[in-house]
Short mmCIF file of C-alpha atoms in Angstrom, two decimals:
data_model
loop_
_atom_site.label_atom_id
_atom_site.label_comp_id
_atom_site.label_asym_id
_atom_site.label_seq_id
_atom_site.Cartn_x
_atom_site.Cartn_y
_atom_site.Cartn_z
CA MET R 1 -50.83 0.17 5.86
CA ALA R 2 -54.19 0.81 7.09
CA GLY R 3 -55.26 1.28 10.24
CA ILE R 4 -52.93 3.18 11.99
CA SER R 5 -50.79 6.07 10.55
CA GLY R 6 -47.68 6.01 10.76
CA VAL R 7 -46.69 2.23 11.26
CA LEU R 8 -44.78 0.64 9.39
CA LEU R 9 -44.55 -3.40 8.64
CA GLU R 10 -41.56 -4.87 7.07
CA TYR R 11 -39.95 -8.32 6.39
CA ILE R 12 -36.08 -8.91 7.71
CA SER R 13 -33.69 -11.54 6.55
CA PRO R 14 -31.67 -13.07 9.14
CA ARG R 15 -28.45 -14.33 7.12
CA PRO R 16 -28.49 -18.34 8.11
CA GLY R 17 -25.71 -19.10 10.54
CA LYS R 18 -25.18 -15.65 11.76
CA TRP R 19 -26.38 -13.09 14.61
CA SER R 20 -28.83 -10.25 13.58
CA THR R 21 -29.52 -7.56 15.84
CA LEU R 22 -33.45 -7.54 16.38
CA GLN R 23 -33.74 -4.71 19.13
CA LYS R 24 -31.51 -3.47 21.47
CA GLY R 25 -30.60 -6.60 23.26
CA LEU R 26 -32.21 -9.12 21.51
CA PHE R 27 -30.86 -11.46 18.89
CA ALA R 28 -32.00 -13.65 16.75
CA PHE R 29 -29.83 -16.60 15.21
CA PRO R 30 -31.37 -18.79 11.96
CA GLY R 31 -29.55 -22.89 12.09
CA SER R 32 -30.27 -25.34 10.33
CA ASP R 33 -32.94 -27.03 12.53
CA TYR R 34 -33.36 -24.44 14.50
CA ILE R 35 -34.74 -20.64 15.20
CA LEU R 36 -32.60 -19.01 18.43
CA VAL R 37 -33.35 -16.39 19.92
CA ALA R 38 -31.56 -15.00 22.81
CA ALA R 39 -32.31 -11.58 25.38
CA VAL R 40 -29.67 -9.62 27.38
CA SER R 41 -32.13 -8.44 29.96
CA ALA R 42 -35.13 -11.59 30.66
CA LEU R 43 -38.25 -11.44 28.90
CA PHE R 44 -41.09 -11.16 30.27
CA THR R 45 -42.93 -15.00 28.46
CA ILE R 46 -45.96 -15.92 27.99
CA SER R 47 -46.05 -19.44 25.32
CA THR R 48 -47.27 -22.35 25.27
CA GLY R 49 -44.48 -24.30 23.93
CA VAL R 50 -43.38 -27.81 24.86
CA VAL R 51 -40.06 -26.33 26.95
CA GLY R 52 -40.51 -22.81 29.79
CA GLY R 53 -44.92 -22.67 28.76
CA GLY R 54 -46.84 -20.86 31.23
CA ILE R 55 -46.03 -16.90 32.59
CA GLY R 56 -42.50 -16.06 33.80
CA HIS R 57 -39.18 -14.68 32.64
CA LYS R 58 -37.33 -16.23 29.56
CA HIS R 59 -33.99 -15.21 28.08
CA TYR R 60 -33.61 -18.16 25.40
CA PHE R 61 -36.52 -18.80 23.31
CA ILE R 62 -36.35 -21.38 20.16
CA ASN R 63 -38.64 -23.31 17.70
CA ARG R 64 -37.20 -26.08 16.63
CA GLN R 65 -37.65 -28.06 13.83
CA VAL R 66 -38.33 -31.69 13.67
CA GLY R 67 -38.85 -34.35 11.22
CA LYS R 68 -42.46 -34.48 9.82
CA ASN R 69 -42.11 -38.57 11.11
CA TYR R 70 -41.47 -36.76 14.59
CA SER R 71 -43.43 -38.96 17.37
CA SER R 72 -42.21 -39.35 21.06
CA SER R 73 -44.75 -39.96 24.00
CA LEU R 74 -42.41 -37.58 25.92
CA PRO R 75 -41.60 -34.57 23.92
CA ALA R 76 -40.56 -32.30 26.91
CA ASN R 77 -37.47 -34.85 28.06
CA GLU R 78 -36.80 -35.46 23.89
CA MET R 79 -36.55 -31.54 24.11
CA THR R 80 -34.39 -31.10 26.96
CA SER R 81 -32.12 -33.76 25.58
CA TYR R 82 -31.92 -31.81 22.41
CA LEU R 83 -31.42 -28.23 23.83
CA GLU R 84 -28.27 -30.03 26.08
CA SER R 85 -27.29 -31.99 22.64
CA GLN R 86 -26.25 -28.39 21.31
CA PHE R 87 -26.54 -26.14 23.25
CA THR R 88 -23.27 -26.34 26.23
CA PHE R 89 -24.99 -23.49 28.13
CA TYR R 90 -28.49 -24.85 28.23
CA LYS R 91 -28.33 -26.79 32.18
CA ALA R 92 -26.99 -23.69 33.11
CA ALA R 93 -30.11 -21.74 32.62
CA ALA R 94 -32.97 -24.68 32.30
CA THR R 95 -34.98 -22.40 33.78
CA GLN R 96 -34.91 -19.40 30.72
CA TRP R 97 -35.59 -21.41 28.11
CA ALA R 98 -38.84 -21.73 25.70
CA ALA R 99 -39.38 -24.02 23.33
CA LEU R 100 -42.05 -24.09 20.61
CA MET R 101 -41.06 -27.52 18.38
CA THR R 102 -42.31 -28.28 14.57
CA ALA R 103 -42.60 -29.87 11.61
CA ALA R 104 -42.51 -27.31 9.03
CA PRO R 105 -39.33 -26.19 7.11
CA ILE R 106 -37.38 -24.02 8.78
CA VAL R 107 -35.61 -21.86 5.77
CA ASP R 108 -39.56 -21.28 4.85
CA ALA R 109 -40.25 -18.95 8.63
CA CYS R 110 -41.66 -15.76 7.89
CA TRP R 111 -39.59 -12.74 9.16
CA ALA R 112 -41.47 -9.21 10.30
CA ARG R 113 -40.85 -6.64 12.39
CA VAL R 114 -43.87 -3.33 12.88
CA THR R 115 -42.93 -0.09 14.51
CA TYR R 116 -44.42 2.17 15.57
CA GLN R 117 -43.17 5.50 17.36
CA LYS R 118 -41.29 4.06 20.43
CA HIS R 119 -42.72 0.35 19.76
CA GLN R 120 -41.22 -2.41 18.09
CA ILE R 121 -42.12 -5.32 17.70
CA ASP R 122 -40.57 -8.64 15.79
CA ILE R 123 -42.78 -11.67 14.64
CA ILE R 124 -41.21 -14.92 13.66
CA ILE R 125 -43.77 -17.27 12.28
CA THR R 126 -43.39 -21.12 10.63
CA ALA R 127 -46.38 -22.53 9.20
CA GLY R 128 -47.98 -25.89 7.78
CA VAL R 129 -51.81 -26.68 7.51
CA ASN R 130 -52.33 -30.37 6.85
CA ASN R 131 -53.61 -30.82 10.67
CA ALA R 132 -55.72 -28.30 10.64
CA CYS R 133 -58.51 -28.13 12.17
CA SER R 134 -61.43 -25.87 13.90
CA ALA R 135 -61.36 -25.74 17.06
CA GLY R 136 -64.90 -27.10 19.05
CA VAL R 137 -65.60 -28.59 15.59
CA THR R 138 -62.55 -30.73 14.73
CA PRO R 139 -63.08 -34.49 17.15
CA TYR R 140 -60.32 -34.41 20.07
CA CYS R 141 -57.27 -36.53 18.33
CA ALA R 142 -59.44 -37.42 14.75
CA GLN R 143 -56.19 -36.24 13.31
CA GLY R 144 -52.53 -37.57 13.21
CA GLN R 145 -53.01 -40.64 10.97
CA ASP R 146 -51.43 -38.70 7.80
CA LYS R 147 -48.11 -37.62 8.61
CA THR R 148 -46.86 -37.22 5.21
CA MET R 149 -46.75 -33.17 5.53
CA PRO R 150 -45.39 -31.07 8.27
CA GLY R 151 -48.50 -28.98 9.75
CA THR R 152 -48.47 -26.61 12.41
CA ILE R 153 -48.39 -22.51 12.75
CA ASN R 154 -45.69 -21.83 15.51
CA THR R 155 -45.97 -17.87 16.54
CA MET R 156 -43.35 -15.89 18.48
CA ALA R 157 -43.28 -12.26 19.14
CA PHE R 158 -41.07 -10.29 20.37
CA ILE R 159 -42.51 -6.58 22.12
CA SER R 160 -40.28 -3.74 23.41
CA ASN R 161 -42.62 -2.52 24.92
CA ALA R 162 -43.63 -3.36 28.61
CA LEU R 163 -46.97 -5.28 29.56
CA THR R 164 -48.23 -6.14 32.49
CA PRO R 165 -49.47 -10.12 32.76
CA GLY R 166 -53.02 -9.34 31.91
CA ALA R 167 -51.90 -7.50 28.75
CA LEU R 168 -48.97 -10.11 28.13
CA VAL R 169 -52.38 -12.95 28.28
CA ASN R 170 -54.31 -10.23 25.61
CA ALA R 171 -51.92 -10.40 23.38
CA ILE R 172 -52.03 -14.17 22.87
CA GLN R 173 -55.52 -13.27 22.03
CA THR R 174 -54.89 -10.91 19.88
CA ALA R 175 -52.23 -12.96 18.14
CA THR R 176 -54.38 -16.07 18.49
CA GLU R 177 -57.20 -14.16 16.08
CA ALA R 178 -55.50 -12.95 13.50
CA LYS R 179 -53.97 -15.92 13.18
CA THR R 180 -57.80 -17.30 12.35
CA GLN R 181 -58.92 -14.39 10.18
CA ILE R 182 -55.79 -14.53 7.46
CA LEU R 183 -56.72 -18.89 8.00
CA ARG R 184 -60.47 -17.58 6.89
CA GLU R 185 -59.39 -15.42 4.37
CA PHE R 186 -56.84 -18.50 2.54
CA ASN R 187 -60.18 -20.76 3.27
CA ILE R 188 -58.41 -23.30 4.87
CA THR R 189 -60.35 -26.38 6.16
CA CYS R 190 -60.46 -28.77 8.68
CA PRO R 191 -59.69 -32.43 6.44
CA VAL R 192 -62.23 -34.04 8.34
CA THR R 193 -64.53 -32.34 9.06
CA GLY R 194 -64.66 -29.90 5.64
CA SER R 195 -64.52 -26.60 8.61
CA PHE R 196 -63.57 -22.97 8.10
CA ALA R 197 -59.84 -24.14 10.10
CA SER R 198 -59.42 -21.79 13.86
CA GLY R 199 -55.69 -23.27 13.48
CA THR R 200 -54.44 -26.47 13.61
CA ASN R 201 -54.00 -28.42 16.40
CA THR R 202 -50.19 -28.00 17.32
CA ASP R 203 -50.29 -24.72 17.34
CA ALA R 204 -47.66 -23.32 19.80
CA THR R 205 -47.51 -18.91 20.53
CA LEU R 206 -44.82 -18.05 21.94
CA ILE R 207 -45.24 -13.64 23.33
CA ALA R 208 -41.93 -11.97 24.89
CA ALA R 209 -42.59 -7.91 25.81
CA ALA R 210 -39.33 -6.51 28.14
CA THR R 211 -39.55 -5.49 31.59
CA ASP R 212 -38.42 -1.70 30.99
CA THR R 213 -40.85 -0.04 32.11
CA ALA R 214 -39.79 3.64 31.71
CA PHE R 215 -41.53 4.54 28.50
CA CYS R 216 -44.65 3.08 29.54
CA GLU R 217 -45.69 -0.52 31.16
CA TYR R 218 -49.24 -1.15 29.40
CA ALA R 219 -52.10 -2.89 30.92
CA TYR R 220 -53.76 -4.11 27.63
CA ALA R 221 -53.00 -5.61 24.18
CA GLY R 222 -56.52 -6.27 23.01
CA PRO R 223 -56.64 -5.99 18.76
CA GLY R 224 -57.90 -2.49 19.40
CA THR R 225 -55.19 -1.08 21.23
CA LEU R 226 -51.76 0.26 19.50
CA LEU R 227 -49.40 -2.55 20.21
CA GLY R 228 -52.48 -5.27 19.91
CA PHE R 229 -53.38 -3.90 16.07
CA MET R 230 -49.46 -3.27 15.72
CA LEU R 231 -49.13 -7.46 16.95
CA ALA R 232 -51.93 -8.94 15.24
CA SER R 233 -50.96 -6.67 11.40
CA GLY R 234 -47.33 -8.33 11.77
CA VAL R 235 -49.03 -12.11 12.50
CA ARG R 236 -50.86 -11.04 9.48
CA GLY R 237 -48.23 -10.50 7.28
CA ALA R 238 -46.11 -12.44 9.09
CA LEU R 239 -48.65 -15.93 8.60
CA THR R 240 -49.63 -13.98 5.00
CA GLN R 241 -45.97 -14.86 3.96
CA ALA R 242 -45.64 -17.80 5.63
CA LEU R 243 -48.41 -20.11 3.99
CA ARG R 244 -47.65 -18.23 0.29
CA THR R 245 -44.30 -20.56 1.17
CA TYR R 246 -45.63 -23.06 2.51
CA LEU R 247 -48.57 -23.85 -0.17
CA GLY R 248 -46.36 -22.69 -3.16
CA ASN R 249 -44.03 -25.90 -1.52
CA ARG R 250 -47.53 -28.71 -1.06
CA SER R 251 -48.85 -27.83 -4.66
CA LYS R 252 -44.90 -28.57 -6.51
CA ARG R 253 -45.67 -31.85 -4.49
CA LEU R 254 -48.86 -33.13 -5.46
#
């Protein structure tokens, strides 16, 4: 990988229906309509998800697939009902969950791992760009009528190192910049305006970092830092693979 010698990007393929170890104390389970990640120790998390959004400490992280015609005026309530029905341990730990929602196929998610010395970041991305938009150019609510194909980019990233609150916010910025750059390289445009897309109008991002500061607590995670470079590289790699799968499947349907 160009940029920092020794940084390794690899792709992993957890077995569906089986628990896999991502990092020490961090486990993943790809279900039929969701990806669940569970941490033994709570992770310091920032999320834009429908449930558990904001900044806090979380144990459970889920990206749930819904139907392409999904519609709910109260998506947070609907998601909560889903979690209660699917996971018997949800109610006892409801505040420990962070949940994302997507219409993109969970089975097509890309799992990437970036490592460098004592640093590791695991990234899981589901992608669809049917409702691609250009921030500040695409009129608000101009889309949403065409629900024939899924379209959203959900990113979950798990960092083995501790981050300050500012660095956690910085990581969201870095992941978003990497996402937008890949969309530009794929020439993804907004179907309403024709402008280059900066994302889709329903993207969600979740960054979760370890809380053990014995090794180091990072104050920054911008693209010019080691962790920022690792995160951006992982997002680039995972989103590239996820988009190739999505666009390949879409072309088969046309």
